[in-house]
XYZ file of C-alpha atoms in Angstrom:
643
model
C 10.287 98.644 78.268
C 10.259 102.182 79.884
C 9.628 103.409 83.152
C 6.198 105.054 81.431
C 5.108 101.415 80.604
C 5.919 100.108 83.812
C 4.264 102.373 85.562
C 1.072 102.452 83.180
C 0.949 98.607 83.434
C 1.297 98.469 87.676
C -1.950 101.663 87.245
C -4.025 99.176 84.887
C -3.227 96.011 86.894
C -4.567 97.595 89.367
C -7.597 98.782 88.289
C -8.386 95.165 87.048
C -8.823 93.953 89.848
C -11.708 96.212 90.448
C -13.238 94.175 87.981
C -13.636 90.154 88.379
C -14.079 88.141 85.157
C -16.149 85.245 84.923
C -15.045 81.638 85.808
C -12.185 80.119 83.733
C -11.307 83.948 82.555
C -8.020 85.412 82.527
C -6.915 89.012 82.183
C -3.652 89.654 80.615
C -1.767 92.711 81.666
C 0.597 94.422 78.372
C 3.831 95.347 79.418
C 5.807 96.359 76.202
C 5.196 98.123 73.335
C 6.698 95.605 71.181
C 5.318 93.554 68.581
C 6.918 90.011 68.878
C 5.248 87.335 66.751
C 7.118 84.651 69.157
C 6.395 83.918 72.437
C 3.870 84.021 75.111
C 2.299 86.558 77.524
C 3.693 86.348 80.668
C 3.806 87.992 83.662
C 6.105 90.921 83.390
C 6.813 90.066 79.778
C 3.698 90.354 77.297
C 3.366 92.411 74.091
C -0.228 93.708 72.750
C -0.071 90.267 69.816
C 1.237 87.670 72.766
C -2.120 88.624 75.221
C -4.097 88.688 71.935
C -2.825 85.341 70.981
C -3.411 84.219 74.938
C -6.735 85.463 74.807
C -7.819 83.729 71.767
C -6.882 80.528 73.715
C -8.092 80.842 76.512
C -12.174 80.354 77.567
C -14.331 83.026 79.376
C -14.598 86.827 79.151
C -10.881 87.610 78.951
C -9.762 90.864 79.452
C -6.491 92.482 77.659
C -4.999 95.700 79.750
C -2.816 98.137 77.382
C -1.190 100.705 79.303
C -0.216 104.177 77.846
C 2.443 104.131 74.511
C 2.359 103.277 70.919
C 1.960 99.920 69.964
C 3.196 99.836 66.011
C 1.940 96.613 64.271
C 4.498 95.930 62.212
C 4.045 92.019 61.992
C -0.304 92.721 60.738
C -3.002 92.974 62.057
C -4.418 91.637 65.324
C -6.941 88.582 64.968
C -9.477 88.641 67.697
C -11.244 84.965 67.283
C -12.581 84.580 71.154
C -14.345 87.074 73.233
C -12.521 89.440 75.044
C -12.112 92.991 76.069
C -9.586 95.435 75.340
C -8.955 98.252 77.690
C -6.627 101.136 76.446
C -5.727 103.925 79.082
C -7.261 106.850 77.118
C -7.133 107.679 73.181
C -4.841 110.022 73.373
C -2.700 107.237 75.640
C -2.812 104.175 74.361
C -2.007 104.362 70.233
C -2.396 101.211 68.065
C -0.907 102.043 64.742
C -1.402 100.363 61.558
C 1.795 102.178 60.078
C -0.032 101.764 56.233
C 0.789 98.190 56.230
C -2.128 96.189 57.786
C -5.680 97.003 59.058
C -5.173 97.268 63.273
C -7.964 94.551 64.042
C -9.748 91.919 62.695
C -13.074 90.757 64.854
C -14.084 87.357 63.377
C -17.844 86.374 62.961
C -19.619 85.147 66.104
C -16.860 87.020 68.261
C -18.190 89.148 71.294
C -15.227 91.866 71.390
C -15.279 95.252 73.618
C -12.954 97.693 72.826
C -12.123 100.858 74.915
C -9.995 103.801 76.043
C -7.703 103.793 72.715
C -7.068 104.897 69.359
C -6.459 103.010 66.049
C -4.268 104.692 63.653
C -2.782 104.551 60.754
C -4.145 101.332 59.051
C -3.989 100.674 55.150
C -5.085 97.826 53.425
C -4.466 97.145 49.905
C -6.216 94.529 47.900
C -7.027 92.810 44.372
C -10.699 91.437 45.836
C -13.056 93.558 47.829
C -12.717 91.257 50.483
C -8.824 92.328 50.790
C -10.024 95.633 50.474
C -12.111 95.927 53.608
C -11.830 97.407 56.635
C -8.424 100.261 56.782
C -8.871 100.368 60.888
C -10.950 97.699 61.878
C -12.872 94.923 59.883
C -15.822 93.453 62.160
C -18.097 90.093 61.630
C -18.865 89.869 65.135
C -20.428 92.105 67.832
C -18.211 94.912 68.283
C -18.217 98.128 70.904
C -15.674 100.931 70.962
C -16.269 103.207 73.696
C -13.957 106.077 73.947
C -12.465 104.876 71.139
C -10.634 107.156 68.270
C -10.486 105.309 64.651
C -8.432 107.648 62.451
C -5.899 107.759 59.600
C -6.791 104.499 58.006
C -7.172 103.769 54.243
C -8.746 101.138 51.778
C -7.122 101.157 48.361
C -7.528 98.710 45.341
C -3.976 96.958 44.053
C -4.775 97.155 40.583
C -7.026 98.792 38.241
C -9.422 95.317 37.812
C -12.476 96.974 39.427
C -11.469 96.502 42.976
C -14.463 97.702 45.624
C -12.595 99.785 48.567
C -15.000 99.813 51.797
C -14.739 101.416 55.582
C -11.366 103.627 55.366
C -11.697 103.805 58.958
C -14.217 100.576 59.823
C -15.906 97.564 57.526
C -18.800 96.109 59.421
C -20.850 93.225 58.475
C -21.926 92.177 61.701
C -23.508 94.072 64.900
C -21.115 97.453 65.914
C -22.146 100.336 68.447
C -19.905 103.359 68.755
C -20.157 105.408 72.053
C -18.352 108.185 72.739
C -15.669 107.626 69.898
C -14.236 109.934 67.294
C -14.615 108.048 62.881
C -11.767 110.692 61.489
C -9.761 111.513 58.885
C -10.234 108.042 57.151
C -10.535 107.206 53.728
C -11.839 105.183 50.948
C -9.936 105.480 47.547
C -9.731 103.643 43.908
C -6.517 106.178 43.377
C -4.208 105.790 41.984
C -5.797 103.268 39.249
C -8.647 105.758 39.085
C -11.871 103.147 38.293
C -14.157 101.307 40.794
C -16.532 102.549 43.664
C -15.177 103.497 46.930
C -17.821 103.976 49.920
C -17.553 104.474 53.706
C -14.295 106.609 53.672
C -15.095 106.908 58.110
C -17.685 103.163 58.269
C -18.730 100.706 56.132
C -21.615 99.003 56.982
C -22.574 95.695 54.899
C -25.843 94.031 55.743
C -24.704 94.776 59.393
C -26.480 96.592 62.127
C -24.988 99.794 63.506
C -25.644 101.773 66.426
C -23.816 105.255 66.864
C -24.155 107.340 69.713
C -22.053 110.234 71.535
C -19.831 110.513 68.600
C -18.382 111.881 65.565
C -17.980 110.915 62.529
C -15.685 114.236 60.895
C -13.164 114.457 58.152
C -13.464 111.293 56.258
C -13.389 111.159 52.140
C -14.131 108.624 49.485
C -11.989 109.597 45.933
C -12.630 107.905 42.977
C -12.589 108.420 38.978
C -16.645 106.775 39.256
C -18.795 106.749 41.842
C -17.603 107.624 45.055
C -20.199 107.726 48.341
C -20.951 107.640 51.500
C -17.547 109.439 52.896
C -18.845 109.485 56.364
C -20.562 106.418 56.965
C -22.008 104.128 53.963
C -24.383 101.282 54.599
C -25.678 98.587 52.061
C -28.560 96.023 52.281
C -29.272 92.703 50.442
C -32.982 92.154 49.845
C -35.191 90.785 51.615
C -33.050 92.208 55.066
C -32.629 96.018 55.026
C -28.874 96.573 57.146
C -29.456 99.176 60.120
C -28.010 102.391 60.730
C -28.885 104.512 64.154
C -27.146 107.680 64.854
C -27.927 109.091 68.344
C -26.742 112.591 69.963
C -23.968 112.743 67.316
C -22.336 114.541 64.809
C -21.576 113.879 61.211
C -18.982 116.477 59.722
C -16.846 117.841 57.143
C -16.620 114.408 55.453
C -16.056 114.831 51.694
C -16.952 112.334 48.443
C -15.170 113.446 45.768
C -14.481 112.711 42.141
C -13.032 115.340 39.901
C -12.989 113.156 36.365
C -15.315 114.644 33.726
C -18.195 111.747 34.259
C -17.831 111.642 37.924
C -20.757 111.450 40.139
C -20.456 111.264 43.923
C -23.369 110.520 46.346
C -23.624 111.128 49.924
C -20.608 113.197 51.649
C -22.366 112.704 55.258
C -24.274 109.585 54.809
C -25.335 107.115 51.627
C -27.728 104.592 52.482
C -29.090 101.721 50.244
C -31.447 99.285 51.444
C -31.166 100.152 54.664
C -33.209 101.438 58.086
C -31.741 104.695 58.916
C -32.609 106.608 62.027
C -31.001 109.738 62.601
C -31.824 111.260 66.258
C -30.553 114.469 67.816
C -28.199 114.539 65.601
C -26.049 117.132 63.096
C -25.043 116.536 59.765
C -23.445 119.039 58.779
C -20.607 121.102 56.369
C -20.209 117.465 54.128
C -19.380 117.689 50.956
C -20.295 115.388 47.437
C -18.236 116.973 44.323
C -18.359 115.592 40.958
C -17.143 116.486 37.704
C -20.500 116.025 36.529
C -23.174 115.664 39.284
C -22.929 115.563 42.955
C -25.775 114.724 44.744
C -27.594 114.124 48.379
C -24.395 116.153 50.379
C -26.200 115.543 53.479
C -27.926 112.168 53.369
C -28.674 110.173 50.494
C -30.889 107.838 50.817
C -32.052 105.119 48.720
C -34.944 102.386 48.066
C -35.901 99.960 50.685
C -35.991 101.096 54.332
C -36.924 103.315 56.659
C -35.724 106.714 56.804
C -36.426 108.717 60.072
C -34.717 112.142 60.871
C -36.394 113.763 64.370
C -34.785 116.274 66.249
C -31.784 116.859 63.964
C -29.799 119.296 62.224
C -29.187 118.887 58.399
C -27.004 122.399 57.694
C -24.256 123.747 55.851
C -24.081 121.062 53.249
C -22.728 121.554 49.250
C -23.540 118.931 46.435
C -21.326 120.843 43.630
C -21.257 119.363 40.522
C -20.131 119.999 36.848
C -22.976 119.645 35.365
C -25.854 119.432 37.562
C -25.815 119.263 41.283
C -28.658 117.593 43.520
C -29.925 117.565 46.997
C -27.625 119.946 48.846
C -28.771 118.713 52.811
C -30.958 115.176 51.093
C -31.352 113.342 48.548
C -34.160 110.804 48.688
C -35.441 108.147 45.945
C -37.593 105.898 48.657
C -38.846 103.728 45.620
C -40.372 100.870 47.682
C -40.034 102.963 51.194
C -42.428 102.261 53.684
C -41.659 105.790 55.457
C -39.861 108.422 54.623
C -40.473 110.727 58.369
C -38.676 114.498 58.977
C -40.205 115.545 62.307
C -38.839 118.460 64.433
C -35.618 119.104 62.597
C -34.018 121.733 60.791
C -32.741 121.898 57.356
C -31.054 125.217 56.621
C -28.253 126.978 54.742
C -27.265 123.935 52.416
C -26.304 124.511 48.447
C -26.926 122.850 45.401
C -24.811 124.207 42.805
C -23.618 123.572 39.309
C -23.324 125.032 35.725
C -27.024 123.949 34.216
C -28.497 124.174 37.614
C -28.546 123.029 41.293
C -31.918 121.527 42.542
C -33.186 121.098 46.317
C -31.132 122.576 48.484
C -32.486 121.631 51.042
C -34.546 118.419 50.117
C -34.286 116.775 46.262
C -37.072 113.766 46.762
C -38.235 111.357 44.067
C -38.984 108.003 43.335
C -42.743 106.889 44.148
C -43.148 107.318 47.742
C -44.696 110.277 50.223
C -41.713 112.127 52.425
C -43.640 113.478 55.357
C -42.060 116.611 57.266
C -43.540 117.147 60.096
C -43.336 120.480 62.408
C -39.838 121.402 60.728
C -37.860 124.527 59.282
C -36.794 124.161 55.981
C -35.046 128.002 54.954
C -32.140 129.663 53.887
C -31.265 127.008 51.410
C -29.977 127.257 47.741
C -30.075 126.434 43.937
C -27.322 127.914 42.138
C -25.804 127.732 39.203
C -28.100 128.511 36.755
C -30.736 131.235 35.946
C -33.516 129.362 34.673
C -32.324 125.973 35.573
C -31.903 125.755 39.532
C -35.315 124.467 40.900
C -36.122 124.585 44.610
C -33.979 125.991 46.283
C -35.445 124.640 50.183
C -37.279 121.678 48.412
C -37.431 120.013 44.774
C -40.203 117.330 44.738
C -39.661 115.395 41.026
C -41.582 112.959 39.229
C -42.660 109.068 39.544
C -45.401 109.661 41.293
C -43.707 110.915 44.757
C -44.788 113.614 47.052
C -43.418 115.754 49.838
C -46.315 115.981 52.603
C -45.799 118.913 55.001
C -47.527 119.948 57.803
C -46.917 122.677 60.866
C -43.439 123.657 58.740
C -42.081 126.379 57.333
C -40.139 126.984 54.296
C -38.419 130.438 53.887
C -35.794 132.257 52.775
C -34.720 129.400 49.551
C -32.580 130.732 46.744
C -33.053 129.475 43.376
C -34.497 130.128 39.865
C -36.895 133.271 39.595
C -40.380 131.877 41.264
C -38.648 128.513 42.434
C -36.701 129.689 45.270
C -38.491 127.875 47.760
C -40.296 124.582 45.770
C -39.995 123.232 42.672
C -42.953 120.314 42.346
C -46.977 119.931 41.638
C -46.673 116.861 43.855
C -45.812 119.054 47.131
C -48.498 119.022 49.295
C -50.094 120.600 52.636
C -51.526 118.740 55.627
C -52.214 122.145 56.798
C -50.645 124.824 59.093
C -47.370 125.523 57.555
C -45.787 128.632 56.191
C -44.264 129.489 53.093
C -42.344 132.925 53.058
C -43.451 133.172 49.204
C -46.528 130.972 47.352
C -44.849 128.393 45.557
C -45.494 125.375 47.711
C -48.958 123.815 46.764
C -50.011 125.376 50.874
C -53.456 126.462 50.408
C -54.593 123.426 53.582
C -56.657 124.910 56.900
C -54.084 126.821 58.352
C -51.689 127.670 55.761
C -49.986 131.014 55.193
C -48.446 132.236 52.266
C -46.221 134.975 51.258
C -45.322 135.080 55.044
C -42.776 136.064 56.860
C -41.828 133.938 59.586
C -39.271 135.917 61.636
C -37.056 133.655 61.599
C -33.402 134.320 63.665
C -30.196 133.048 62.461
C -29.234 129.235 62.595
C -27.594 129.113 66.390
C -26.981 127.763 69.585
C -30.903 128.207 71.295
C -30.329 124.825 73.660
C -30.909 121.367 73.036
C -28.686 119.397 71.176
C -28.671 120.903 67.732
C -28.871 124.349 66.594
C -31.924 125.540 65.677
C -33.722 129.319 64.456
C -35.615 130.332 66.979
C -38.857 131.982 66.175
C -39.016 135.851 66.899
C -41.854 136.795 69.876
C -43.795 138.646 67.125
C -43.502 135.868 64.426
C -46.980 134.469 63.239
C -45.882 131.245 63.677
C -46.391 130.988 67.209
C -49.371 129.392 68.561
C -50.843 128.895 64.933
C -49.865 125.070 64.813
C -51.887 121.682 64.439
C -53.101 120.435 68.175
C -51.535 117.203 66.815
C -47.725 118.590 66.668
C -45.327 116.672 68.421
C -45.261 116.714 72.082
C -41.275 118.609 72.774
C -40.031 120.525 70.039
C -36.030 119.968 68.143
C -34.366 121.028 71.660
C -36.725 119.045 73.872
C -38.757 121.987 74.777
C -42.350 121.218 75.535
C -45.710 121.824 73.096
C -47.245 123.967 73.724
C -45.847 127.110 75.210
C -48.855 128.873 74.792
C -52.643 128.882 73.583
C -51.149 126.275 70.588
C -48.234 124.725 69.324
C -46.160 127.035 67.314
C -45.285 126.054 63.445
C -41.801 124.839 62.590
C -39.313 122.748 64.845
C -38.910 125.551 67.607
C -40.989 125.892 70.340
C -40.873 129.980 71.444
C -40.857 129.611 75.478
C -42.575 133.238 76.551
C -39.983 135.495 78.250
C -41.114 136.084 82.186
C -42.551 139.346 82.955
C -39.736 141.376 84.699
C -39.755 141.516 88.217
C -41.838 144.132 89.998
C -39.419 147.250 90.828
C -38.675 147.274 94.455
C -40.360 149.984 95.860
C -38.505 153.172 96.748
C -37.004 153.623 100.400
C -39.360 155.203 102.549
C -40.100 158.193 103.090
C -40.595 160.234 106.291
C -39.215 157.953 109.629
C -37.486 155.066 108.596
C -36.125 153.067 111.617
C -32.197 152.476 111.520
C -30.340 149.440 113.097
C -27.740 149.957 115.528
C -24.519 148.357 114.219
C -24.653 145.779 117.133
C -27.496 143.530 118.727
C -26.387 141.260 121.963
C -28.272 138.697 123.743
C -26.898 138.659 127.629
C -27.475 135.245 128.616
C -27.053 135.436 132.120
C -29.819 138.080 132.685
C -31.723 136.689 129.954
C -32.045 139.543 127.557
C -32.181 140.656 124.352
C -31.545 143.859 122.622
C -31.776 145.936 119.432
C -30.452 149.720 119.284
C -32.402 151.714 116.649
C -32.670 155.101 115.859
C -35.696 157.223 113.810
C -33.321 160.405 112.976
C -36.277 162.195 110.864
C -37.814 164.502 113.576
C -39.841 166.114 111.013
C -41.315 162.509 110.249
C -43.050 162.474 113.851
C -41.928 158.931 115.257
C -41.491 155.484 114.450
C -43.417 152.114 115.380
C -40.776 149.611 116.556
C -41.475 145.262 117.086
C -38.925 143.147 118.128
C -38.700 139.157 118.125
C -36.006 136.833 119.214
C -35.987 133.501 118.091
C -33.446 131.078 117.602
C -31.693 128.625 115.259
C -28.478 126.265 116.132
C -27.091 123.035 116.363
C -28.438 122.765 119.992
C -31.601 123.740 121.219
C -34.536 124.249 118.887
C -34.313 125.984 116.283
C -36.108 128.483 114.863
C -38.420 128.838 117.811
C -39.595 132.075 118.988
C -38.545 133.236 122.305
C -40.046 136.430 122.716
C -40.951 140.337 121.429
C -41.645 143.531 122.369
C -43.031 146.523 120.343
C -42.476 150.125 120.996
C -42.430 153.741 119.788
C -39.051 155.504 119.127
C -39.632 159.348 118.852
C -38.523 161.149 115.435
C -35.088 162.570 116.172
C -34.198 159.812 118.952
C -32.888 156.646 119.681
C -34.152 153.670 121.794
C -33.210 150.189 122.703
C -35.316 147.392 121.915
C -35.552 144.933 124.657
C -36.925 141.639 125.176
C -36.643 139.040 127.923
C -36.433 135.722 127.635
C -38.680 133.202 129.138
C -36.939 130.352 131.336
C -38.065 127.793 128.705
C -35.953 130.663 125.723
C -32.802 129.964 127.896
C -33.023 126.771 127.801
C -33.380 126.690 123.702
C -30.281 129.140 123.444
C -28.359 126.266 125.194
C -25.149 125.726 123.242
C -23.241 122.833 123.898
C -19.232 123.429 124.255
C -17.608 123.475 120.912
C -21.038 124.269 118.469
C -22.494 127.683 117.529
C -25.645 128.999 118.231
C -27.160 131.253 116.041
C -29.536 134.334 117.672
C -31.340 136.260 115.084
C -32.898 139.876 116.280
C -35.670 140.731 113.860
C -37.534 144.149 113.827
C -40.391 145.270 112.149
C -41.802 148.828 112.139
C -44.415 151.551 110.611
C -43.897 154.770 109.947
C -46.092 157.255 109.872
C -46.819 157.122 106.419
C -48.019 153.378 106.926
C -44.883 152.168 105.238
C -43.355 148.793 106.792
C -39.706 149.084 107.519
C -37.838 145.787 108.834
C -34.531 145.564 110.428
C -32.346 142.327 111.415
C -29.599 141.653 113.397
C -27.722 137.926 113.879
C -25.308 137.384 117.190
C -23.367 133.998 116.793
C -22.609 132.405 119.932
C -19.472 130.215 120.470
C -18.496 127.729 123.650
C -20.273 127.082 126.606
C -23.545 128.970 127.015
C -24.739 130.920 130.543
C -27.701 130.598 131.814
């Protein structure tokens, strides 16, 4: 055991006493980075797997303290079977690592387990059922929390090349997990190197579970596979008739990559794949994923499929490629809703996302089929891209396809798309207006009350305007402002109340109208000004005040002089006037202000021995021109006052 420990363990012992547990609770204090399988946590002497073991004995809210070091699990992973919490000393402190052998924990069903302040490294699990191949980090049944929690380097791999199901690189959920201000990273999901099977949730798996996200990232994690690899950042799956959950709140989802190079593969979802599931994404960025397939890759982004709820408000979709060797789909979404009961996009942006590939990339920004109505509400859809293709890359901001779906907008704009020659911005009969949006061209189906076509909207560049997401803010000429429905939401994507001005303005920015600039002080005067004398003095004992001035400008005639005294301190009463005077002070001359104080303005410039007193001199005079000139002098008083 090192001095570090030691010291660590006497810091975190000592900040658990700050917090009680309930009755019949223990809290067991880690004092080696060890990992002895014999044993039992005692005081002084207790590895991470003896206060585990303790903790799963003993009844209560126990609580396990882990002080700062790296805590290699080379005996497996650590069973958590009662409730308990875990506190780490930081995640860059406190290090549990997998070393590729084992996943790091294990919560089992019904468990309440709190996890905090620590990372978990380094996990690989291996497996010839997709049971064995859950869960590279963490595997959860129970009610987990990580807060302040880092999950990275883990992997899921089959054994053997008999169809194996790899799930949650980095976590497997099937029970009730919330993630606050934690870092999903660098995890994956993998069916190399036996090449067949479907990997999903390279960063989080979520299975039937219920997942709340918020505060945190979810950056860098892949799914590889020779099939159908998806969901690289998070992946969540739902067994009728019970959708699983998924909310993502004030977070970002990142650089996360599904790949599959073979010549038949197909990847879905880089950022996000969702099945069967209610998704909620809130003030949140998806953005720079990736889904690459050696023949399609599709919904980069998001995708999204059949039952559930899909709701995206206030977000950022940006910056996302589906690339694939044949066709490519959905660079920022994919959505087939099917039996959806809403699909909702309401005050977000979708910009600068690709859909590329040999015969043609469709939707950029949106590709949406599958029977149901995708309603975007007071959003900017631009700058997106179909590529590959002349003739074959359809819409490249949206591509609305058959099967009796439709994409329902209303107070949006779409601008700026790249694509096929008279589909750069929509591809789709089944697009339709609710009125007041804007389409930089005329290919949209917009021809609603309010609608403008071949428009410009001045749009600026995708950037930081405020708020939690970027957004492209509107310019102060663009004729989007004020020209929205009275029904638009009531804040805009950064929060920013509706309306600014007459209306609500179209798209997901709100344009706040620069302040006129304040008035230009007015020049110095001209003819007499009055000058202060570089010292004012208030003579206690004789109960005086005075001002020196001066009106050097004889050819101004002569200035108009008033004088108050008043007084502000820690004795006395403050602020109260004590007297004035008002005189004339010839041009070319100067003159003393004087004014005497009353027996009751003595008494107020009292100060006490020890405290300051505070006299202010304030003058005010005219010139000739009528032009007010003021002047101000401040004499601090210290110790015992005369009077």
């Amino acid at each position: 055991m090192t001095n570090g420990i030691r010291r660590s363990a006497l810091c975190l012992f000592a900040c658990a006493m700050l917090f009680p547990t309930a009755a019949g609770a223990a809290s067991f204090q880690v004092t080696t980075t060890a990992d002895s399988t014999t044993g039992s946590c005692a005081p002084g002497s207790c590895t991470l797997r003896q206060a585990v073991g303790a903790a799963n004995t003993t009844g209560g809210i126990n609580a396990i303290l882990v002080p700062a070091g790296t805590y290699s699990l080379v005996n497996g992973e650590l069973t958590l079977s009662r409730r308990v919490s875990i506190h780490g000393a930081g995640a860059g402190a406190t290090r549990l690592v997998g070393n590729g052998l084992s996943r790091v924990l294990n919560v089992k069903g019904g468990v309440v387990a709190e996890v905090d302040g620590l990372s978990v490294e380094g996990g690989g699990v291996t497996g010839t059922s997709a049971a064995q191949a859950h869960g590279g980090g963490i595997l959860n049944a129970g009610r987990l929390t990580l807060n302040g929690v880092v999950v990275s380097g883990n992997r899921v791999a089959p054994a053997d090349n008999t169809g194996t199901i790899p799930e949650g690189g980095g976590i497997f959920n099937s029970g009730t997990l919330a993630i606050a201000g934690s870092t999903i990273s660098g995890n994956e999901a993998t069916t190399f190197p036996f090449g067949s099977g479907i990997p999903s949730g390279g960063g989080i798996a979520n299975s039937n579970g219920e997942v709340t996200i918020t505060n945190s990232a979810i950056t860098g994690n892949t799914t590889l596979a020779e099939a159908l690899p998806q969901g690289a950042g998070l992946n969540s799956t739902g067994s009728a008739p019970h959708e699983a959950t998924v909310t993502l709140l004030r977070s970002r989802v990142e650089g996360n990559r599904a790949v599959d190079p073979s010549a038949g593969g197909v990847p879905y979802g880089g950022g996000i794949w969702a099945f069967r599931t209610d998704l909620t994404v809130e003030e949140t960025a998806i953005t720079g994923n990736t889904a690459k397939g050696g023949a399609v890759g599709e919904g980069a982004g998001i995708e999204f499929l059949r039952e559930g709820d899909l709701v995206i408000e206030r977000s950022l979709v940006a910056g996302n490629l589906a690339e694939g060797g044949v066709f490519a789909n959905g660079g920022g979404l994919a959505v087939n809703g099917e039996t959806t009961e809403e699909e909702l996009i309401v005050n977000s942006t979708i910009a600068g996302n690709r859909a590329t590939a040999p015969f043609g990339g469709s939707g950029g920004g949106i590709y949406h089929f599958g029977g149901t109505v995708l309603e975007v509400l007071s959003s900017t859809i631009a700058a997106n891209t179909g590529s590959g293709n002349p003739s074959g890359s359809r819409g490249g901001n949206i591509y609305e396809g058959s099967g009796g779906s439709a994409t329902l907008l209303r107070d949006s704009i779409v601008s700026g798309g790249a694509g096929s020659p008279g589909l750069e911005n929509c591809f789709g009969a089944n697009i339709k207006s609710a009125g007041h949006n804007i389409d930089g061209l005329d290919q949209c189906n917009f021809h609603a009350a309010g609608d403008r076509v071949n428009t410009n909207p001045l749009l600026g560049p995708l950037a930081d305007n405020g708020g939690p997401t970027a957004t492209m803010a509107l310019s102060p000429s663009s004729p989007a402002i004020d020209a929205g429905d009275a029904s638009c939401p009531p804040t805009d994507q950064r929060g920013v109340p509706r309306p600014q001005g007459a209306g609500c303005d179209i798209g997901a920015f709100e344009l706040v109208p620069a302040k006129p600039p304040a008035p230009t002080p007015p020049p110095p005067p001209k003819g007499a000004e009055l000058h202060l004398a570089r010292k004012a003095k208030v003579d206690l004992r004789s109960g005086k005040g005075r001002l020196g001035a001066s009106c050097p400008n004889a050819a101004a005639g002569h200035c108009k002089a008033a004088l108050v005294l008043s007084s502000k301190g820690r004795r006395g009463k403050g602020g109260e006037k004590l007297g004035s005077v008002s005189g004339t002070i010839r041009g070319g001359r100067k003159g003393k202000l004087s004014v005497a104080l009353s027996p009751r303005g003595l008494a107020a410039l009292a100060a006490a021995p020890g405290h300051r007193l505070t006299v202010t001199l304030a003058g005010k005079s005219t010139n000739d021109a009528g032009e007010v000139v003021r002047i101000r002098a401040t004499v601090l008083l210290q110790g015992k006052a005369h009077r």
